[in-house]
Tab-separated table of C-alpha atoms in Angstrom:
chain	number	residue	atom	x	y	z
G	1	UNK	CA	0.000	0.000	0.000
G	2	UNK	CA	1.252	3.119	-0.881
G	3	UNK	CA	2.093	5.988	1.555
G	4	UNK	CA	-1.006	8.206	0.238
G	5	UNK	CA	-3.288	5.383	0.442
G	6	UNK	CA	-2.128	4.702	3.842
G	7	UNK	CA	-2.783	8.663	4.727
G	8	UNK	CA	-5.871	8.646	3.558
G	9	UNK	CA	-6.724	5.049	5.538
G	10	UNK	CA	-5.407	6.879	8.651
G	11	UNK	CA	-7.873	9.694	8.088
G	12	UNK	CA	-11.061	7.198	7.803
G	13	UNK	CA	-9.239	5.052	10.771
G	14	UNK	CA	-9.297	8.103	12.824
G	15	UNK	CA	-12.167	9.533	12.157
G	16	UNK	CA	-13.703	6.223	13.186
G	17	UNK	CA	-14.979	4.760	9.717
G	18	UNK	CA	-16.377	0.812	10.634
G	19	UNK	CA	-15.347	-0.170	6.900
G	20	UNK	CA	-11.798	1.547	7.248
G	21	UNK	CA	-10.999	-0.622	10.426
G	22	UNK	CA	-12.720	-3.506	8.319
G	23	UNK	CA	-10.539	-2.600	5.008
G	24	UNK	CA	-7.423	-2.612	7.267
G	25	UNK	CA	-8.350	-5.856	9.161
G	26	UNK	CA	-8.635	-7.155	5.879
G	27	UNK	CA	-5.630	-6.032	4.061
G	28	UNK	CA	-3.225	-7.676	6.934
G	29	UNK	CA	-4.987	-10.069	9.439
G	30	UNK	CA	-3.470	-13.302	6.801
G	31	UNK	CA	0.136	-11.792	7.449
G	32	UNK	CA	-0.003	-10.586	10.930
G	33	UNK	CA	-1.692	-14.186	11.827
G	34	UNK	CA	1.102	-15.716	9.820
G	35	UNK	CA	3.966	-13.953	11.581
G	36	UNK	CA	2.592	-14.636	15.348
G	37	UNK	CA	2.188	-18.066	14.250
G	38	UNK	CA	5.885	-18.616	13.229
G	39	UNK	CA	6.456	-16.380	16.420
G	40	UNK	CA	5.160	-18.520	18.749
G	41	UNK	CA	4.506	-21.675	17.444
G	42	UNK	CA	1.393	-22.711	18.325
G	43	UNK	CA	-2.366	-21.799	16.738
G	44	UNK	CA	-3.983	-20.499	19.717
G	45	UNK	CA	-1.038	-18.400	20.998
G	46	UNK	CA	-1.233	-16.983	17.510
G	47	UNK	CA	-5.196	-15.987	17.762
G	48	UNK	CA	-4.993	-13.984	20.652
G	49	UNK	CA	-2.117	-12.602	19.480
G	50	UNK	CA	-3.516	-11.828	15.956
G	51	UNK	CA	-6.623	-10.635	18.236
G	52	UNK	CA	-5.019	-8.373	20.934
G	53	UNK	CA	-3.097	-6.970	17.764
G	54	UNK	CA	-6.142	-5.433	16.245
G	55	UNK	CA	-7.347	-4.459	19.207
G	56	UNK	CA	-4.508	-2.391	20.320
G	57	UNK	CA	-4.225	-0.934	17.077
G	58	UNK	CA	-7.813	0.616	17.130
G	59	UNK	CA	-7.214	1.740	20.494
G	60	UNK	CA	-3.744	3.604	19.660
G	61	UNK	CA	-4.782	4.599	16.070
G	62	UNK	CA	-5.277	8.238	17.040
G	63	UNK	CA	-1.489	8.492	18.247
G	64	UNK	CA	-0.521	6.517	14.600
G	65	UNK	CA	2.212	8.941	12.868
G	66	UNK	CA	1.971	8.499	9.293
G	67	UNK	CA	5.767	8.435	8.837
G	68	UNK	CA	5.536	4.609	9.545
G	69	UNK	CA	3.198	2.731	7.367
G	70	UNK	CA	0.382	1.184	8.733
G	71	UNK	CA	1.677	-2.227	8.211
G	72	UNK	CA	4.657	-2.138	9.838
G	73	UNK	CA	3.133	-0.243	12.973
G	74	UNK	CA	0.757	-2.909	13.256
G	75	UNK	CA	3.648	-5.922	13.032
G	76	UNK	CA	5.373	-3.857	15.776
G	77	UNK	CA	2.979	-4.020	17.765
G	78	UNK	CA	2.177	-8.189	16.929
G	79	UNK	CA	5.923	-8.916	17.479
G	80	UNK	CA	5.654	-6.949	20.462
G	81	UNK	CA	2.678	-8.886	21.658
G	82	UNK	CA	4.116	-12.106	20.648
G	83	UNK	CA	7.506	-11.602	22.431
G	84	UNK	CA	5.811	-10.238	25.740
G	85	UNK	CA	3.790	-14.037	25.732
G	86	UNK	CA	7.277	-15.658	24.782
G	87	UNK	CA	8.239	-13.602	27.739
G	88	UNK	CA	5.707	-14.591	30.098
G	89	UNK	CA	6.153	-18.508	29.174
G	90	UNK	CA	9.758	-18.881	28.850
G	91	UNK	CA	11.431	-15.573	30.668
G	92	UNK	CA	15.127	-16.895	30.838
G	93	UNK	CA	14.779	-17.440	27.326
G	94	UNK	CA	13.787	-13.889	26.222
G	95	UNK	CA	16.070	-11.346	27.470
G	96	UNK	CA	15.054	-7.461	25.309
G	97	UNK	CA	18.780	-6.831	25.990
G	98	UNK	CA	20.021	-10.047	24.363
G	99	UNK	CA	23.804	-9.139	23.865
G	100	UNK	CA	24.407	-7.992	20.646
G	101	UNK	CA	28.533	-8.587	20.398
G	102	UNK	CA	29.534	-11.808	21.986
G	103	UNK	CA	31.898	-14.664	21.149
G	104	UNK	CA	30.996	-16.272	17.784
G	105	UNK	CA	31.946	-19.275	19.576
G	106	UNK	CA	27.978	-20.872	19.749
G	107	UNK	CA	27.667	-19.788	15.745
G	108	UNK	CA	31.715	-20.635	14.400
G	109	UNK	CA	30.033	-23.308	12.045
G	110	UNK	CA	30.792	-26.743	12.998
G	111	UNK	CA	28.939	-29.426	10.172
G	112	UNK	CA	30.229	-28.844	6.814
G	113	UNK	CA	27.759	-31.287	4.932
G	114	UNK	CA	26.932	-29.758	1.880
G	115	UNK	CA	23.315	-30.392	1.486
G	116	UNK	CA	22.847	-28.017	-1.899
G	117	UNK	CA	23.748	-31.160	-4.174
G	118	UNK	CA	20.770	-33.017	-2.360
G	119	UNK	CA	17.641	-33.492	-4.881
G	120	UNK	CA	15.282	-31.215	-4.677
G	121	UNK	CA	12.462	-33.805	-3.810
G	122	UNK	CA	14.375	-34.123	-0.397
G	123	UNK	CA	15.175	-30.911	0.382
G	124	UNK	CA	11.161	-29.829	-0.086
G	125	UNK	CA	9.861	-32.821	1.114
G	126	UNK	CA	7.181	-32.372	4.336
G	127	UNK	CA	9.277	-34.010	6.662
G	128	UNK	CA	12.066	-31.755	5.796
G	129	UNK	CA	9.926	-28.167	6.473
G	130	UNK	CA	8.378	-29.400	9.736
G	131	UNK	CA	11.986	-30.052	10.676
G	132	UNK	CA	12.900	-26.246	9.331
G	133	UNK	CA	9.676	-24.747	11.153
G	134	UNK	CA	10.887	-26.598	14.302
G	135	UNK	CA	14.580	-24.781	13.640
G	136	UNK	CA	12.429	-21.506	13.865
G	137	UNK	CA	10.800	-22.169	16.731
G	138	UNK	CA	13.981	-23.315	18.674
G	139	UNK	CA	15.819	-19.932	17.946
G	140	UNK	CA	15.737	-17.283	21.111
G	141	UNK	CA	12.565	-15.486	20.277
G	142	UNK	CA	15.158	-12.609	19.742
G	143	UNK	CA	16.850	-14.085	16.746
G	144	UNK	CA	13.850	-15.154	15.537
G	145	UNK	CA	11.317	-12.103	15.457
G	146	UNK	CA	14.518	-10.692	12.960
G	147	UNK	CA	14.819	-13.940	10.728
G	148	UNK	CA	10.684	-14.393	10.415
G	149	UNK	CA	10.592	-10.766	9.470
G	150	UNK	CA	13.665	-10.554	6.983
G	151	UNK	CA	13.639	-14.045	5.482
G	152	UNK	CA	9.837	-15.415	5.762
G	153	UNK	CA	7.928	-12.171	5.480
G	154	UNK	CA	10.453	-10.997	3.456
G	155	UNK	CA	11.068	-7.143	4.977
G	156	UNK	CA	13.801	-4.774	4.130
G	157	UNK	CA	16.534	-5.103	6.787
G	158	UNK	CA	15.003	-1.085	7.595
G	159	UNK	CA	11.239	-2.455	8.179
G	160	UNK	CA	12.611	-5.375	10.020
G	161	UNK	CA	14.332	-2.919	12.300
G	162	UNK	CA	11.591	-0.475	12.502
G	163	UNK	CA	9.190	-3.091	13.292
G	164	UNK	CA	11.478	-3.991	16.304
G	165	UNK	CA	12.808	-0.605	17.154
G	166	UNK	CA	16.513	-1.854	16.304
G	167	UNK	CA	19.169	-0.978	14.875
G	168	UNK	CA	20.157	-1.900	11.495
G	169	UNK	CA	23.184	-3.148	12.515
G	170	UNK	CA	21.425	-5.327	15.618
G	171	UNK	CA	18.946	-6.357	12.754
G	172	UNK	CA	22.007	-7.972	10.533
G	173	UNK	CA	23.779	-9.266	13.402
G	174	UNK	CA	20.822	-11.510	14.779
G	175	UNK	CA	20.014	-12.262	11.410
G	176	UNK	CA	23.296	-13.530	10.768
G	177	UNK	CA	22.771	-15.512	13.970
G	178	UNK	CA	19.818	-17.081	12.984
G	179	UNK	CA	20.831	-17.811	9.562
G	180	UNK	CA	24.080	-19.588	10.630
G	181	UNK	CA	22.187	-21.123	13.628
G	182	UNK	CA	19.264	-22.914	11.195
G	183	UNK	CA	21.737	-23.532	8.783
G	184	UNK	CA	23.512	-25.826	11.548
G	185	UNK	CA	20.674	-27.375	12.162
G	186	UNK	CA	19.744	-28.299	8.846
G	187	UNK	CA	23.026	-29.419	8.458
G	188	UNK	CA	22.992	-31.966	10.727
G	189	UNK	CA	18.902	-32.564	9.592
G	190	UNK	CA	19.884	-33.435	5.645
G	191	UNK	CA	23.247	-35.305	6.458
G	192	UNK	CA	21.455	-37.879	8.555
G	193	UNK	CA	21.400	-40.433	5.580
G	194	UNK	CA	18.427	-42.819	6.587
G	195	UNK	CA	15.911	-39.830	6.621
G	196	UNK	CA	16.856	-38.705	2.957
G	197	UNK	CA	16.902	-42.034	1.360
G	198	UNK	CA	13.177	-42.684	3.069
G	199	UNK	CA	12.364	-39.764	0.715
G	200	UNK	CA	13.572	-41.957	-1.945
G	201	UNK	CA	10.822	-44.763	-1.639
G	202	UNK	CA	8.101	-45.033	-3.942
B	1	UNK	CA	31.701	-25.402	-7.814
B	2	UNK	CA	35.349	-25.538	-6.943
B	3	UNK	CA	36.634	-28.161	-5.099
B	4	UNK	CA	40.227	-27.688	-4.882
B	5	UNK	CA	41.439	-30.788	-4.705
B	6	UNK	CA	44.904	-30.155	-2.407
B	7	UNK	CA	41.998	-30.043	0.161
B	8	UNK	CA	41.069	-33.267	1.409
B	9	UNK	CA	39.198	-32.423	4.699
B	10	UNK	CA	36.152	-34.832	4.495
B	11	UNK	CA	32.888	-33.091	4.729
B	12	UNK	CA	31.719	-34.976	7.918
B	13	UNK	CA	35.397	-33.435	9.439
B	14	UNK	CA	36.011	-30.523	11.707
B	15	UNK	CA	39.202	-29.800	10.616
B	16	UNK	CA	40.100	-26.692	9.481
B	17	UNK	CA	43.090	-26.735	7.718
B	18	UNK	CA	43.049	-23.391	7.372
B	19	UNK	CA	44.001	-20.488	9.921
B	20	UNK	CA	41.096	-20.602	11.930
B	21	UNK	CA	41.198	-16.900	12.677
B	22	UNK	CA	40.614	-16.551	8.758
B	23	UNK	CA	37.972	-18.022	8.903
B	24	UNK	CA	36.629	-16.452	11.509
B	25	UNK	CA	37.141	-13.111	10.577
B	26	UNK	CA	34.673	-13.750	7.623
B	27	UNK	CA	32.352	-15.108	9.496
B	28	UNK	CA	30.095	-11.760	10.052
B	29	UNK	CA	30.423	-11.155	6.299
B	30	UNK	CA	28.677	-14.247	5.109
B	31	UNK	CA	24.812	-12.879	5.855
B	32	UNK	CA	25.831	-9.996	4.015
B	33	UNK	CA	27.130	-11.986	0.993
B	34	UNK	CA	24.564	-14.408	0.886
B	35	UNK	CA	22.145	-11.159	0.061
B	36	UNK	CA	24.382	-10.056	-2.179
B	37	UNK	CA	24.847	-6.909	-0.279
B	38	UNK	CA	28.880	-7.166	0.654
B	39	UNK	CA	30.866	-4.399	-0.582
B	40	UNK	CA	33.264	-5.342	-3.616
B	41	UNK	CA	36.606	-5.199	-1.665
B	42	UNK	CA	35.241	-8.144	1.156
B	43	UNK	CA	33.564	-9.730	-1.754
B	44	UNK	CA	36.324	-10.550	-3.707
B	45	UNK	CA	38.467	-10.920	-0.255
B	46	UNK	CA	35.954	-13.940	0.629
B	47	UNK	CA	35.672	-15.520	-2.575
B	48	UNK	CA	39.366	-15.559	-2.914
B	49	UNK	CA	39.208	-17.404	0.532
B	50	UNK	CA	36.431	-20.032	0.237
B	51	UNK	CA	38.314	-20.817	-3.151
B	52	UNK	CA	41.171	-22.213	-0.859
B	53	UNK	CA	38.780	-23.412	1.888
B	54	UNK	CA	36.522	-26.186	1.618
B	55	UNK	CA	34.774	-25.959	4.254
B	56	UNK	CA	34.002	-22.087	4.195
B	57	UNK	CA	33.109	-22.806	1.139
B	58	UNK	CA	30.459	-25.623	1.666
B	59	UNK	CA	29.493	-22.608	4.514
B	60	UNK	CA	28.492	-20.365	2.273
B	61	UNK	CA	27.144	-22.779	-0.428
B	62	UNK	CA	24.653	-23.997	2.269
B	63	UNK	CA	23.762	-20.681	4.056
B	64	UNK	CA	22.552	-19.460	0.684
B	65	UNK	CA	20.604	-22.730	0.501
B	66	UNK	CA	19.272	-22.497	3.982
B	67	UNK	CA	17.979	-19.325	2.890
B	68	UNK	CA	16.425	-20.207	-0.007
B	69	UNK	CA	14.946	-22.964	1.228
B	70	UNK	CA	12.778	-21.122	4.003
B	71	UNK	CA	12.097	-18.271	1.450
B	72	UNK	CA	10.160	-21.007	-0.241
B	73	UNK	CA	8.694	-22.524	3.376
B	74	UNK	CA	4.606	-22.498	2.658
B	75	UNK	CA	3.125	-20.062	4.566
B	76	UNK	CA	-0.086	-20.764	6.652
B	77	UNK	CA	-3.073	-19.771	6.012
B	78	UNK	CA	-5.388	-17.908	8.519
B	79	UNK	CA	-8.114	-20.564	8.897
B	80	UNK	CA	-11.642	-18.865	7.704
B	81	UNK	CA	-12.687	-19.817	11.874
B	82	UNK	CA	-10.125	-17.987	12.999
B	83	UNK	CA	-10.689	-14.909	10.812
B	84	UNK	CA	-14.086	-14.887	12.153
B	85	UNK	CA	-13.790	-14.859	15.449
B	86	UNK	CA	-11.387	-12.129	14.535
B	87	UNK	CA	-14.447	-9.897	13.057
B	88	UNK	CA	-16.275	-10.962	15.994
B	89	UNK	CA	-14.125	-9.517	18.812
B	90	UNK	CA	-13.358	-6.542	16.855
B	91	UNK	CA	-16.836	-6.036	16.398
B	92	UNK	CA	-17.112	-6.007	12.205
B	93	UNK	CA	-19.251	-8.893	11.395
B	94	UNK	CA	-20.886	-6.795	9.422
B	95	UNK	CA	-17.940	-6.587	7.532
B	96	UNK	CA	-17.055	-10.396	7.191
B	97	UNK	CA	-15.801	-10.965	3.068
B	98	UNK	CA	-16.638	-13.277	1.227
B	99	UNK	CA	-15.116	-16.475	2.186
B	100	UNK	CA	-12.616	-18.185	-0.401
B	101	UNK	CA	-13.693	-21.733	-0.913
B	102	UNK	CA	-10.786	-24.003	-1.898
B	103	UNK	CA	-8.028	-22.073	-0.544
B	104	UNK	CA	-6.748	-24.805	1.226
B	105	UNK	CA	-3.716	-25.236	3.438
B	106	UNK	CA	-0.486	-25.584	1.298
B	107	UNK	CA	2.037	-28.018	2.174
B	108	UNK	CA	1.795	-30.503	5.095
């Protein structure tokens, strides 16, 4: 959506049209469902979240500045909702201050099975995403509100660190992080032989 | 692909023949590359490298992949119950689309 159409939603928003909020409900509930689903792993956690999302967006809509767009205000505020019930259910796991800078040691890559020249059929296969959605969903909630953003709702590495009031450099870092960290993992996932020839029965 | 055969670490192997600090030091550059958003000078600094190192190389090879691979991940869909319970608490059933019929769930 454009930055004009998004002024002129903002107007109707504000001014308390039923069909705006519907048009805007409309235009992102898919997405913002999506991305507390791959937040927090699990379809109810992701209702309320979509829920309380729309809520608190009608509520705060008459503090919305228009130099954000209205989508990205509203994933703040999902990712912010979705990291505060992360919070609540698994607090030594979500620290807001997660060190930015600290020893590569945990992410100096360690398998070196090159899984590119596998067949496509067994890189794709079902068995092989529910292991990669797993990898999401073991990341620190952290490292993975950056890497849903950036590489499964596909933001700019500036939205991504709008959305979660970081820096771009804190945005690349974690994503580097994740990236590394889920590409260890699927190391380890693709080079266990017996799994990948499975894939190769009729 | 290069495989530079004077290299015979096995892929299963941790051993870097290589300076380990070498590797290392490109470590933080590989996100970058991978989006193709490394500035010329490390670019050509870290392909020069992961010609000489296997394992940096397979690195790269398969962070690109990883990538790639959950770009294409199937996204869920919002299931039409859940969308309308959605109208419902926010108070726009009026509103409520049009379902889609047969837009079902991709992948698993």
């Amino acid at each position: 959506m454009s930055k004009s159409d998004d002024a002129a939603l903002v107007t109707r928003l504000q001014a308390g049209d039923q069909a705006a909020y519907a048009q805007l409900v409309e235009e992102n509930a898919s997405r913002i469902y999506r991305l507390a689903l791959r937040m927090v792993g699990n379809e109810t956690d992701a209702e309320d979240i979509l829920q309380e999302t729309f809520l608190s967006a009608f509520k705060a809509i008459d503090k919305f500045q228009t130099r954000s767009s209205l989508s990205t205000w509203l994933y703040r505020i999902a990712t912010n909702a979705a990291l505060m019930r992360l919070r609540r259910k698994e607090p030594e796991h979500v620290s807001v201050d997660e060190p930015i800078e600290s020893d590569d040691g945990d992410f100096m890559p360690r398998q070196f099975f090159d899984f590119c020249c596998l067949p496509e059929e067994d890189l794709l296969r079902g068995e092989a995403r529910a292991e990669m959605t797993r990898a999401i969903e073991d990341l620190s909630p952290t490292l993975r509100s950056v890497f849903v953003l950036r590489d499964i709702e596909g933001f700019s590495t500036e939205e991504t660190a709008e959305a979660l009031d970081l820096s771009i450099s804190a945005v690349k870092s974690r994503l580097m992080r994740a990236r590394l960290k889920l590409r260890e993992r699927l190391s380890i996932y693709f080079s266990q032989g017996p799994i990948v020839s499975e894939s190769r029965k009729p | 692909m290069k495989k530079p055969d004077e290299h015979d670490s096995h892929d299963q192997s941790h051993e870097h023949t290589h300076d380990k600090d070498m590797c290392r030091r490109y470590l933080g550059s590989l996100s970058d590359y991978v989006d193709g958003t490394l500035g010329d000078e490390l670019c050509e600094e870290l392909e020069a490298h992961i010609s000489v190192c296997e394992n940096c190389r397979v690195v790269v090879d398969t962070l690109g992949k990883t990538v790639t691979l959950y770009h294409q991940l199937p996204s869920p869909e919002l299931p039409d119950a859940v969308k309308s319970r959605l109208y419902t608490v926010l108070d726009l059933t009026a509103y409520v689309p049009e379902s889609r019929t047969g837009s079902e769930e991709d992948g698993q």
